[in-house]
CSV table of C-alpha atoms and ligand atoms in Angstrom, one decimal:
chain,number,residue,atom,x,y,z
A,256,UNK,CA,-15.1,15.4,5.0
A,257,UNK,CA,-16.8,18.3,3.2
A,258,UNK,CA,-17.6,17.3,-0.4
A,259,UNK,CA,-16.0,19.6,-2.9
A,260,UNK,CA,-16.4,18.1,-6.3
A,261,UNK,CA,-18.6,20.2,-8.5
A,262,UNK,CA,-20.6,19.8,-11.7
A,263,UNK,CA,-18.9,21.4,-14.7
A,264,UNK,CA,-21.0,20.0,-17.5
A,265,UNK,CA,-23.2,17.3,-18.8
A,266,UNK,CA,-22.5,14.1,-20.8
A,267,UNK,CA,-25.3,12.8,-23.0
A,268,UNK,CA,-25.6,9.1,-23.4
A,269,UNK,CA,-27.9,7.6,-26.0
A,270,UNK,CA,-29.3,4.1,-25.5
A,271,UNK,CA,-31.7,2.6,-28.0
A,272,UNK,CA,-32.3,6.0,-29.5
A,273,UNK,CA,-33.2,7.6,-26.1
A,274,UNK,CA,-30.9,10.2,-24.7
A,275,UNK,CA,-29.9,10.6,-21.0
A,276,UNK,CA,-28.0,13.5,-19.4
A,277,UNK,CA,-25.4,12.6,-16.8
A,278,UNK,CA,-23.5,15.2,-14.7
A,279,UNK,CA,-19.7,15.7,-15.4
A,280,UNK,CA,-18.0,16.2,-12.0
A,281,UNK,CA,-14.6,17.8,-11.4
A,282,UNK,CA,-12.3,17.9,-8.4
A,283,UNK,CA,-9.4,20.3,-7.9
A,284,UNK,CA,-6.9,18.3,-10.0
A,285,UNK,CA,-7.0,15.4,-12.5
A,286,UNK,CA,-9.5,14.1,-15.0
A,287,UNK,CA,-13.2,14.8,-14.6
A,288,UNK,CA,-15.7,11.9,-14.1
A,289,UNK,CA,-19.1,11.2,-15.4
A,290,UNK,CA,-21.5,10.7,-12.6
A,291,UNK,CA,-23.3,7.5,-13.3
A,292,UNK,CA,-25.0,7.1,-9.9
A,293,UNK,CA,-28.5,7.5,-11.4
A,294,UNK,CA,-27.7,5.5,-14.6
A,295,UNK,CA,-29.4,2.3,-13.6
A,296,UNK,CA,-32.4,4.0,-12.3
A,297,UNK,CA,-32.7,6.1,-15.4
A,298,UNK,CA,-31.8,3.6,-18.1
A,299,UNK,CA,-31.9,0.1,-16.6
A,300,UNK,CA,-28.2,-0.3,-17.7
A,301,UNK,CA,-25.1,-0.8,-15.6
A,302,UNK,CA,-21.6,0.3,-16.5
A,303,UNK,CA,-19.1,-2.5,-17.1
A,304,UNK,CA,-15.5,-2.0,-15.9
A,305,UNK,CA,-13.6,-5.0,-14.6
A,306,UNK,CA,-10.4,-3.9,-12.8
A,307,UNK,CA,-11.9,-0.4,-12.4
A,308,UNK,CA,-9.7,1.1,-15.1
A,309,UNK,CA,-12.1,3.9,-15.7
A,310,UNK,CA,-14.0,4.1,-12.5
A,311,UNK,CA,-13.7,6.5,-9.5
A,312,UNK,CA,-14.9,4.8,-6.4
A,313,UNK,CA,-15.0,7.8,-4.3
A,314,UNK,CA,-14.2,11.5,-3.9
A,315,UNK,CA,-11.0,11.9,-1.8
A,316,UNK,CA,-8.7,14.8,-0.6
A,317,UNK,CA,-5.7,12.8,0.6
A,318,UNK,CA,-3.5,11.7,-2.3
A,319,UNK,CA,-3.2,12.8,-5.9
A,320,UNK,CA,-1.4,10.9,-8.7
A,321,UNK,CA,-0.9,12.1,-12.3
A,322,UNK,CA,0.3,8.9,-14.0
A,323,UNK,CA,1.2,10.7,-17.2
A,324,UNK,CA,3.4,13.3,-15.5
A,325,UNK,CA,4.8,10.9,-12.8
A,326,UNK,CA,3.4,13.1,-10.0
A,327,UNK,CA,2.5,11.9,-6.5
A,328,UNK,CA,1.2,14.4,-4.0
A,329,UNK,CA,0.1,13.8,-0.4
A,330,UNK,CA,-2.4,16.6,0.5
A,331,UNK,CA,-0.8,18.7,-2.2
A,332,UNK,CA,2.8,18.2,-1.2
A,333,UNK,CA,5.2,16.5,-3.6
A,334,UNK,CA,6.4,13.1,-2.5
A,335,UNK,CA,10.1,13.9,-3.2
A,336,UNK,CA,10.0,17.0,-1.0
A,337,UNK,CA,8.3,15.0,1.8
A,338,UNK,CA,10.7,12.1,1.5
A,339,UNK,CA,13.8,14.4,1.5
A,340,UNK,CA,12.6,17.0,4.1
A,341,UNK,CA,10.1,15.5,6.4
A,342,UNK,CA,9.7,12.5,8.7
A,343,UNK,CA,7.3,9.6,8.7
A,344,UNK,CA,5.3,10.8,11.8
A,345,UNK,CA,5.0,14.3,10.4
A,346,UNK,CA,3.7,12.8,7.1
A,347,UNK,CA,1.3,10.6,9.0
A,348,UNK,CA,-0.1,13.7,10.8
A,349,UNK,CA,-0.4,15.4,7.3
A,350,UNK,CA,-2.3,12.5,5.8
A,351,UNK,CA,-4.7,12.1,8.7
A,352,UNK,CA,-5.4,15.8,9.3
A,353,UNK,CA,-4.8,17.5,6.0
A,354,UNK,CA,-2.2,20.0,7.1
A,355,UNK,CA,1.4,19.9,8.3
A,356,UNK,CA,1.5,20.1,12.1
A,357,UNK,CA,2.8,23.1,14.1
A,358,UNK,CA,5.6,22.3,16.5
A,359,UNK,CA,3.1,21.8,19.4
A,360,UNK,CA,0.7,19.8,17.3
A,361,UNK,CA,3.5,17.5,16.3
A,362,UNK,CA,4.7,17.1,19.9
A,363,UNK,CA,1.2,16.1,21.0
A,364,UNK,CA,0.8,13.7,18.1
A,365,UNK,CA,4.2,12.1,18.6
A,366,UNK,CA,3.5,11.7,22.3
A,367,UNK,CA,0.1,10.1,21.6
A,368,UNK,CA,1.6,7.6,19.1
A,369,UNK,CA,4.5,6.8,21.5
A,370,UNK,CA,2.1,6.1,24.3
A,371,UNK,CA,0.3,3.4,22.3
A,372,UNK,CA,3.3,1.4,21.0
A,373,UNK,CA,3.1,-1.6,23.3
A,374,UNK,CA,0.9,-4.6,22.5
A,375,UNK,CA,-1.5,-6.2,25.0
A,376,UNK,CA,0.4,-9.2,26.5
A,377,UNK,CA,-2.2,-11.7,25.2
A,378,UNK,CA,-1.4,-10.8,21.6
A,379,UNK,CA,1.7,-12.9,22.2
A,380,UNK,CA,-0.4,-16.1,22.3
A,381,UNK,CA,-1.5,-15.5,18.7
A,382,UNK,CA,2.1,-15.5,17.6
A,383,UNK,CA,2.7,-18.7,19.6
A,384,UNK,CA,0.0,-20.4,17.5
A,385,UNK,CA,1.9,-19.9,14.3
A,386,UNK,CA,4.5,-22.3,12.9
A,387,UNK,CA,8.0,-20.8,13.1
A,388,UNK,CA,8.3,-20.9,9.3
A,389,UNK,CA,4.9,-19.1,8.6
A,390,UNK,CA,5.3,-16.3,6.1
A,391,UNK,CA,5.5,-13.0,8.1
A,392,UNK,CA,2.6,-11.6,6.1
A,393,UNK,CA,0.4,-14.4,7.3
A,394,UNK,CA,1.4,-13.5,10.9
A,395,UNK,CA,0.7,-9.9,10.2
A,396,UNK,CA,-2.7,-10.5,8.6
A,397,UNK,CA,-3.7,-12.7,11.5
A,398,UNK,CA,-2.4,-10.5,14.4
A,399,UNK,CA,-3.7,-7.2,13.0
A,400,UNK,CA,-7.1,-8.8,12.7
A,401,UNK,CA,-6.7,-10.2,16.2
A,402,UNK,CA,-6.4,-6.6,17.6
A,403,UNK,CA,-10.1,-6.3,16.8
A,404,UNK,CA,-10.7,-8.7,19.7
A,405,UNK,CA,-8.8,-6.3,22.1
A,406,UNK,CA,-10.2,-3.0,20.8
A,407,UNK,CA,-13.8,-3.1,19.7
A,408,UNK,CA,-15.8,0.0,20.0
A,409,UNK,CA,-19.0,0.4,18.0
A,410,UNK,CA,-18.6,4.2,18.3
A,411,UNK,CA,-15.7,4.2,15.9
A,412,UNK,CA,-18.1,4.7,13.1
A,413,UNK,CA,-20.0,7.6,14.7
A,414,UNK,CA,-17.7,9.4,17.2
A,415,UNK,CA,-14.6,11.4,16.4
A,416,UNK,CA,-12.9,10.6,19.6
A,417,UNK,CA,-13.3,6.8,19.2
A,418,UNK,CA,-12.1,7.0,15.7
A,419,UNK,CA,-9.0,9.0,16.7
A,420,UNK,CA,-8.1,6.5,19.3
A,421,UNK,CA,-8.3,3.7,16.7
A,422,UNK,CA,-6.2,5.7,14.3
A,423,UNK,CA,-3.5,6.4,16.8
A,424,UNK,CA,-3.5,2.9,18.1
A,425,UNK,CA,-3.0,1.2,14.8
A,426,UNK,CA,-0.2,3.6,13.7
A,427,UNK,CA,1.6,3.1,17.0
A,428,UNK,CA,1.2,-0.7,17.2
A,429,UNK,CA,1.8,-1.7,13.6
A,430,UNK,CA,5.7,-1.4,13.9
A,431,UNK,CA,5.6,-3.5,17.1
A,432,UNK,CA,3.5,-6.2,15.4
A,433,UNK,CA,5.7,-6.2,12.2
A,434,UNK,CA,8.9,-6.4,14.3
A,435,UNK,CA,7.3,-9.3,16.3
A,436,UNK,CA,6.6,-11.1,13.0
A,437,UNK,CA,10.3,-10.9,12.2
A,438,UNK,CA,11.5,-11.9,15.6
A,439,UNK,CA,9.2,-14.9,15.8
A,440,UNK,CA,10.3,-16.0,12.4
A,441,UNK,CA,14.0,-15.9,13.3
A,442,UNK,CA,13.4,-17.4,16.8
A,443,UNK,CA,14.6,-14.4,18.9
A,444,UNK,CA,12.8,-12.9,21.9
A,445,UNK,CA,10.4,-10.1,21.5
A,446,UNK,CA,12.0,-6.6,22.0
A,447,UNK,CA,9.7,-4.1,23.6
A,448,UNK,CA,9.3,-0.6,22.1
A,449,UNK,CA,11.6,2.1,23.4
A,450,UNK,CA,9.7,5.4,23.4
A,451,UNK,CA,12.6,7.8,23.2
A,452,UNK,CA,13.5,6.6,19.7
A,453,UNK,CA,12.0,7.8,16.4
A,454,UNK,CA,9.2,5.9,14.6
A,455,UNK,CA,11.8,4.3,12.3
A,456,UNK,CA,14.6,4.0,14.9
A,457,UNK,CA,12.2,2.2,17.4
A,458,UNK,CA,11.1,-0.2,14.7
A,459,UNK,CA,14.7,-1.0,13.7
A,460,UNK,CA,15.6,-1.7,17.3
A,461,UNK,CA,12.6,-3.9,17.8
A,462,UNK,CA,13.8,-5.9,14.7
A,463,UNK,CA,17.5,-6.1,15.3
A,464,UNK,CA,18.4,-5.7,19.0
A,465,UNK,CA,19.0,-8.8,21.0
A,466,UNK,CA,19.0,-9.0,24.9
A,467,UNK,CA,22.7,-10.1,24.9
A,468,UNK,CA,24.1,-7.0,23.4
A,469,UNK,CA,23.6,-3.2,23.3
A,470,UNK,CA,22.0,-1.9,20.2
A,471,UNK,CA,22.6,1.6,18.7
A,472,UNK,CA,20.4,2.8,15.9
A,473,UNK,CA,22.5,3.6,12.8
A,474,UNK,CA,21.3,7.1,11.6
A,475,UNK,CA,21.9,6.2,8.0
A,476,UNK,CA,19.7,3.2,8.2
A,477,UNK,CA,17.2,5.0,10.3
A,478,UNK,CA,16.9,7.8,7.7
A,479,UNK,CA,16.6,5.3,4.9
A,480,UNK,CA,13.9,3.3,6.7
A,481,UNK,CA,12.0,6.5,7.4
A,482,UNK,CA,12.1,7.5,3.7
A,483,UNK,CA,10.9,4.1,2.7
A,484,UNK,CA,7.9,4.5,5.1
A,485,UNK,CA,7.1,7.9,3.6
A,486,UNK,CA,7.3,6.7,0.0
A,487,UNK,CA,4.9,3.8,0.7
A,488,UNK,CA,2.5,5.6,3.1
A,489,UNK,CA,-0.4,6.2,0.6
A,490,UNK,CA,-1.2,5.7,-3.0
A,491,UNK,CA,-4.9,6.8,-3.4
A,492,UNK,CA,-7.4,4.1,-4.5
A,493,UNK,CA,-5.2,1.1,-5.1
A,494,UNK,CA,-6.3,-2.5,-4.6
A,495,UNK,CA,-5.5,-2.7,-0.9
A,496,UNK,CA,-6.8,0.8,0.0
A,497,UNK,CA,-10.0,0.0,-1.9
A,498,UNK,CA,-10.3,-3.2,0.0
A,499,UNK,CA,-9.9,-1.3,3.3
A,500,UNK,CA,-12.6,1.2,2.2
A,501,UNK,CA,-14.9,-1.6,1.0
A,502,UNK,CA,-14.6,-3.5,4.3
A,503,UNK,CA,-15.0,-0.3,6.3
A,504,UNK,CA,-18.1,0.7,4.3
A,505,UNK,CA,-20.1,-1.9,6.1
A,506,UNK,CA,-19.1,-0.4,9.5
A,507,UNK,CA,-16.6,-3.2,10.3
A,508,UNK,CA,-14.0,-3.0,13.1
A,509,UNK,CA,-11.0,-0.8,11.9
A,510,UNK,CA,-8.4,-3.4,12.8
A,511,UNK,CA,-10.4,-6.0,10.7
A,512,UNK,CA,-10.4,-3.6,7.9
A,513,UNK,CA,-6.6,-3.1,8.1
A,514,UNK,CA,-6.3,-7.0,8.1
A,515,UNK,CA,-8.3,-7.1,4.9
A,516,UNK,CA,-6.0,-4.5,3.3
A,517,UNK,CA,-2.9,-6.4,4.5
A,518,UNK,CA,-4.3,-9.6,2.8
A,519,UNK,CA,-4.9,-7.7,-0.5
A,520,UNK,CA,-1.4,-6.1,-0.4
A,521,UNK,CA,0.3,-9.5,-0.1
A,522,UNK,CA,-0.1,-10.6,-3.7
A,523,UNK,CA,2.8,-10.3,-6.2
A,524,UNK,CA,0.9,-7.8,-8.4
A,525,UNK,CA,0.7,-5.4,-5.5
A,526,UNK,CA,2.9,-5.2,-2.4
A,527,UNK,CA,4.4,-8.6,-2.9
A,528,UNK,CA,6.3,-7.2,-6.0
A,529,UNK,CA,9.3,-6.1,-4.0
A,530,UNK,CA,10.0,-9.6,-2.8
A,531,UNK,CA,9.4,-10.9,-6.3
A,532,UNK,CA,11.6,-8.3,-7.9
A,533,UNK,CA,14.6,-9.1,-5.7
A,534,UNK,CA,14.2,-12.8,-6.3
A,535,UNK,CA,14.1,-12.1,-10.0
A,536,UNK,CA,17.2,-10.0,-9.9
A,537,UNK,CA,19.0,-12.7,-7.9
A,538,UNK,CA,17.8,-15.3,-10.4
A,539,UNK,CA,19.1,-13.3,-13.4
A,540,UNK,CA,22.4,-13.1,-11.4
A,541,UNK,CA,24.7,-11.6,-14.1
A,542,UNK,CA,24.4,-8.9,-16.6
A,543,UNK,CA,24.9,-11.2,-19.6
A,544,UNK,CA,21.7,-13.1,-18.8
A,545,UNK,CA,19.5,-10.0,-19.0
A,546,UNK,CA,18.6,-10.4,-22.7
A,547,UNK,CA,17.2,-13.9,-22.0
A,548,UNK,CA,14.8,-12.4,-19.4
A,549,UNK,CA,13.8,-9.4,-21.5
A,550,UNK,CA,12.9,-11.9,-24.3
A,551,UNK,CA,10.8,-13.9,-21.9
A,552,UNK,CA,9.0,-10.8,-20.6
A,553,UNK,CA,8.1,-9.9,-24.2
A,554,UNK,CA,6.9,-13.4,-25.1
A,555,UNK,CA,3.1,-13.6,-24.8
A,556,UNK,CA,3.3,-17.4,-24.4
A,557,UNK,CA,5.5,-17.1,-21.3
A,558,UNK,CA,3.7,-15.9,-18.1
A,559,UNK,CA,7.0,-14.3,-16.9
A,560,UNK,CA,6.9,-10.5,-16.2
A,561,UNK,CA,9.7,-8.2,-15.3
A,562,UNK,CA,8.8,-7.8,-11.6
A,563,UNK,CA,9.1,-4.2,-10.3
A,564,UNK,CA,8.2,-3.0,-13.8
A,565,UNK,CA,4.9,-1.4,-14.9
A,566,UNK,CA,2.1,0.3,-13.0
A,567,UNK,CA,-1.6,0.7,-13.6
A,568,UNK,CA,-1.4,4.5,-13.2
A,569,UNK,CA,2.2,5.6,-13.9
A,570,UNK,CA,3.0,5.4,-17.6
A,571,UNK,CA,6.0,7.7,-17.7
A,572,UNK,CA,7.9,7.3,-14.4
A,573,UNK,CA,7.0,6.3,-10.8
A,574,UNK,CA,8.3,9.2,-8.7
A,575,UNK,CA,8.8,6.9,-5.7
A,576,UNK,CA,11.2,4.8,-7.8
A,577,UNK,CA,13.3,7.9,-8.4
A,578,UNK,CA,13.7,8.6,-4.7
A,579,UNK,CA,14.2,4.8,-4.0
A,580,UNK,CA,16.9,4.5,-6.7
A,581,UNK,CA,18.8,7.4,-5.1
A,582,UNK,CA,18.3,6.0,-1.6
A,583,UNK,CA,19.7,2.6,-2.7
A,584,UNK,CA,22.9,4.2,-4.0
A,585,UNK,CA,23.2,6.3,-0.8
A,586,UNK,CA,22.7,3.4,1.6
A,587,UNK,CA,25.0,1.0,-0.3
A,588,UNK,CA,27.6,3.7,-0.7
A,589,UNK,CA,27.5,4.9,2.9
A,590,UNK,CA,27.5,1.4,4.4
A,591,UNK,CA,30.2,0.4,1.9
A,592,UNK,CA,28.2,-2.6,0.6
A,593,UNK,CA,28.8,-3.8,-2.9
A,594,UNK,CA,25.9,-5.8,-4.3
A,595,UNK,CA,26.1,-7.5,-7.7
A,596,UNK,CA,22.3,-7.4,-7.7
A,597,UNK,CA,22.4,-3.6,-8.0
A,598,UNK,CA,24.6,-3.9,-11.1
A,599,UNK,CA,22.0,-6.3,-12.7
A,600,UNK,CA,19.2,-3.9,-11.7
A,601,UNK,CA,20.8,-0.8,-13.2
A,602,UNK,CA,21.6,-2.6,-16.5
A,603,UNK,CA,18.1,-4.1,-16.7
A,604,UNK,CA,16.6,-0.7,-16.2
A,605,UNK,CA,18.8,0.7,-18.9
A,606,UNK,CA,18.1,-2.0,-21.4
A,607,UNK,CA,14.3,-2.4,-20.7
A,608,UNK,CA,13.6,1.4,-20.7
A,609,UNK,CA,15.1,1.7,-24.2
A,610,UNK,CA,13.3,-1.3,-25.7
A,611,UNK,CA,10.3,-0.5,-27.9
A,612,UNK,CA,8.1,-3.1,-26.1
A,613,UNK,CA,8.4,-1.4,-22.7
A,614,UNK,CA,8.4,2.2,-24.0
A,615,UNK,CA,5.3,1.6,-26.0
A,616,UNK,CA,3.4,0.2,-23.1
A,617,UNK,CA,4.7,2.8,-20.6
A,618,UNK,CA,6.6,0.2,-18.5
A,619,UNK,CA,9.2,1.7,-16.2
A,620,UNK,CA,10.7,0.6,-12.9
A,621,UNK,CA,8.2,1.1,-10.1
A,622,UNK,CA,8.9,1.7,-6.4
A,623,UNK,CA,9.4,-2.0,-5.8
A,624,UNK,CA,12.2,-2.4,-8.3
A,625,UNK,CA,14.8,-0.9,-6.0
A,626,UNK,CA,13.2,-1.2,-2.6
A,627,UNK,CA,14.2,-4.9,-2.3
A,628,UNK,CA,17.9,-4.0,-2.8
A,629,UNK,CA,17.9,-1.3,-0.1
A,630,UNK,CA,15.8,-3.4,2.3
A,631,UNK,CA,18.2,-6.3,2.1
A,632,UNK,CA,21.1,-3.9,2.7
A,633,UNK,CA,19.3,-2.7,5.8
A,634,UNK,CA,19.3,-6.4,7.0
A,635,UNK,CA,15.7,-7.6,6.2
A,636,UNK,CA,15.1,-11.0,4.6
A,637,UNK,CA,13.0,-10.9,1.4
A,638,UNK,CA,9.8,-12.4,3.1
A,639,UNK,CA,9.7,-9.3,5.4
A,640,UNK,CA,9.6,-6.8,2.5
A,641,UNK,CA,5.8,-6.8,2.1
A,642,UNK,CA,5.4,-6.6,5.8
A,643,UNK,CA,7.4,-3.3,5.8
A,644,UNK,CA,5.2,-2.1,2.9
A,645,UNK,CA,2.1,-3.0,5.0
A,646,UNK,CA,3.5,-1.2,8.1
A,647,UNK,CA,4.0,2.0,6.1
A,648,UNK,CA,0.8,1.7,4.2
A,649,UNK,CA,-1.3,1.2,7.3
A,650,UNK,CA,-1.2,5.0,7.9
A,651,UNK,CA,-2.6,5.6,4.5
A,652,UNK,CA,-5.2,2.9,4.9
A,653,UNK,CA,-6.5,4.3,8.2
A,654,UNK,CA,-6.5,7.9,6.8
A,655,UNK,CA,-8.6,6.7,3.9
A,656,UNK,CA,-10.9,4.7,6.2
A,657,UNK,CA,-11.4,7.8,8.4
A,658,UNK,CA,-12.1,10.0,5.3
A,659,UNK,CA,-14.7,7.5,4.1
A,660,UNK,CA,-16.5,7.4,7.4
A,661,UNK,CA,-16.6,11.3,7.5
A,662,UNK,CA,-17.9,11.5,3.9
A,663,UNK,CA,-21.7,12.3,4.0
A,664,UNK,CA,-22.1,10.5,0.6
A,665,UNK,CA,-20.6,7.3,1.8
A,666,UNK,CA,-22.7,4.1,1.2
A,667,UNK,CA,-21.9,0.5,1.6
A,668,UNK,CA,-19.7,-0.5,-1.4
A,669,UNK,CA,-21.7,-2.9,-3.6
A,670,UNK,CA,-20.5,-3.4,-7.3
A,671,UNK,CA,-22.9,-5.1,-9.8
A,672,UNK,CA,-22.1,-7.7,-12.4
A,673,UNK,CA,-22.9,-8.9,-15.9
A,674,UNK,CA,-24.2,-12.4,-15.3
A,675,UNK,CA,-23.3,-14.9,-18.0
A,676,UNK,CA,-24.0,-18.2,-16.2
A,677,UNK,CA,-26.8,-20.7,-16.7
A,678,UNK,CA,-30.3,-19.2,-17.3
A,679,UNK,CA,-33.3,-20.3,-15.1
A,680,UNK,CA,-33.7,-24.1,-15.0
A,681,UNK,CA,-35.5,-26.7,-12.9
A,682,UNK,CA,-33.7,-28.8,-10.3
A,683,UNK,CA,-33.0,-32.4,-11.5
A,684,UNK,CA,-33.0,-35.1,-8.7
A,685,UNK,CA,-29.8,-36.9,-8.3
A,686,UNK,CA,-31.1,-40.3,-9.7
A,687,UNK,CA,-32.2,-38.5,-12.9
A,688,UNK,CA,-28.9,-36.7,-13.7
B,199,CMC,N1,6.6,-7.1,-17.8
B,199,CMC,C1,6.3,-7.4,-19.1
B,199,CMC,N2,5.1,-7.0,-19.6
B,199,CMC,C2,4.3,-6.3,-18.9
B,199,CMC,C3,4.6,-6.0,-17.5
B,199,CMC,C4,5.8,-6.5,-17.0
B,199,CMC,N3,6.1,-6.2,-15.7
B,199,CMC,N4,3.6,-5.3,-17.0
B,199,CMC,C5,2.7,-5.1,-18.0
B,199,CMC,N5,3.1,-5.7,-19.1
B,199,CMC,C6,2.5,-5.7,-20.4
B,199,CMC,C7,1.3,-6.7,-20.5
B,199,CMC,O1,1.6,-7.9,-20.9
B,199,CMC,C8,0.4,-5.9,-21.4
B,199,CMC,O2,0.8,-6.1,-22.7
B,199,CMC,P1,-0.2,-6.2,-24.0
B,199,CMC,O3,-0.9,-4.9,-24.0
B,199,CMC,O4,0.6,-6.5,-25.2
B,199,CMC,O5,-1.1,-7.3,-23.6
B,199,CMC,C9,0.6,-4.4,-21.1
B,199,CMC,O6,1.9,-4.3,-20.6
B,199,CMC,C10,-0.4,-3.8,-20.1
B,199,CMC,O7,-0.4,-4.7,-18.9
B,199,CMC,P2,-1.6,-4.9,-17.9
B,199,CMC,O8,-1.4,-6.2,-17.2
B,199,CMC,O9,-2.9,-4.8,-18.7
B,199,CMC,O10,-1.4,-3.6,-17.0
B,199,CMC,P3,-2.1,-3.5,-15.6
B,199,CMC,O11,-2.3,-2.1,-15.4
B,199,CMC,O12,-3.3,-4.3,-15.5
B,199,CMC,O13,-1.0,-4.1,-14.6
B,199,CMC,C11,0.8,-4.3,-13.0
B,199,CMC,C12,-0.2,-3.3,-13.8
B,199,CMC,C13,1.6,-3.5,-12.0
B,199,CMC,C14,-0.1,-5.3,-12.3
B,199,CMC,C15,1.7,-5.0,-14.1
B,199,CMC,O14,2.4,-4.0,-14.8
B,199,CMC,C16,2.6,-6.0,-13.5
B,199,CMC,O15,2.2,-7.2,-13.3
B,199,CMC,N6,3.9,-5.6,-13.1
B,199,CMC,C17,4.8,-6.5,-12.4
B,199,CMC,C18,4.4,-6.6,-10.9
B,199,CMC,C19,4.8,-5.3,-10.2
B,199,CMC,O16,5.9,-4.8,-10.3
B,199,CMC,N7,3.8,-4.8,-9.3
B,199,CMC,C20,4.1,-3.7,-8.4
B,199,CMC,C21,3.2,-2.5,-8.7
B,199,CMC,S1,3.8,-1.0,-7.9
B,199,CMC,C22,3.6,-1.4,-6.2
B,199,CMC,C23,2.2,-1.1,-5.9
B,199,CMC,O17,1.7,0.0,-5.9
B,199,CMC,O18,1.5,-2.1,-5.5
């Protein structure tokens, strides 16, 4: 990656009466940043920012978010245009390479991905080691990490070719692994990939086909699945992507880095929110119970939060939620499904988004609020939702991992701390304590 941020000014910081100049750096869009890389050397002080609310960890040219405007761009293209007009593999090419592919570039890319979809036969033994009722995210974390045992190449940090093979392999194999997690959980035989199907179509077949019957991919479901993949594919420096970058900054195996990102995504504050949101909507059950849950969400003595609401960056609207809301109505409408949970969701959105508590804090439905409803309409059980998120996000993770390794300013990630524990003291032998 060619570094493009430039200095546009200077910020002066005064500590104990002494002034220090720090460069102000600006990218092509978004807020500028104060470059504090020399701060400790110059002043002997650290910055303190738990949760990284004001800290840029890197320069990046992949994804841009404007939380105030509700804008999400992949390589400059609006997420809504990509979700409506593109396909997941085309968007994957864009994220990795920076430009939309020509027809022949796309055909080569699609062919490469298609030729890597099968898993090594020994991967199956990792699945056999799991209990049948293991959470599919546990299986995904373990088996993605296990791929590092099959494909280890020290040159992935230094050689473009080795890195490209790793990128193509993980994008190709993640749907096969995710589908295997589902099949193992429900006790059905593994369905091998079928390479004449689309990325989404192949995944749906690996999940829902059984040997006893023919399976035809439903184009409505296929398109909705593909849109969900696009919407979840990247989201700049969120918790799981930062985890992948941090793991990768030490030069670790790429599959191990993706396993680290998968683990981070699992939590209910991040990718686990879609599962939590649907469970919450089911628990509310009927529209008349909504006020009770709104009151709980506002009560500071109650740990309950409206799941699928709020976002660290989006404070006006989550543009992914807009597409997801539309897709939910399309899928349910076209498949002729009536779901009482959708009614609760729409009413909850209406009430919550007009309440002062939520408006004041910029709390609006995020992508996960509606995705659970559409994913269950597609036939997935709730514990698979985060797996689907991880499948899609793997393309973003590996693009960010690649960008990090190509960045000449990249160093091992190593935050500092403000220590507030015991000060220096002498060891006391056990019989004197
Ligand atoms: N319900 C009720 N109150 C909330 C909620 C919510 N979902 N989210 C935030 N708040 C309140 C919070 O109590 C705080 O109030 P106050 O200022 O009075 O103390 C204020 O809003 C700011 O919250 P915060 O926790 O400081 O915000 P954050 O940026 O650290 O957290 C979040 C962001 C997404 C973790 C949080 O909004 C949340 O827990 N939402 C529910 C879980 C969820 O839907 N997560 C999916 C995120 S989108 C998918 C992804 O990209 O991973």
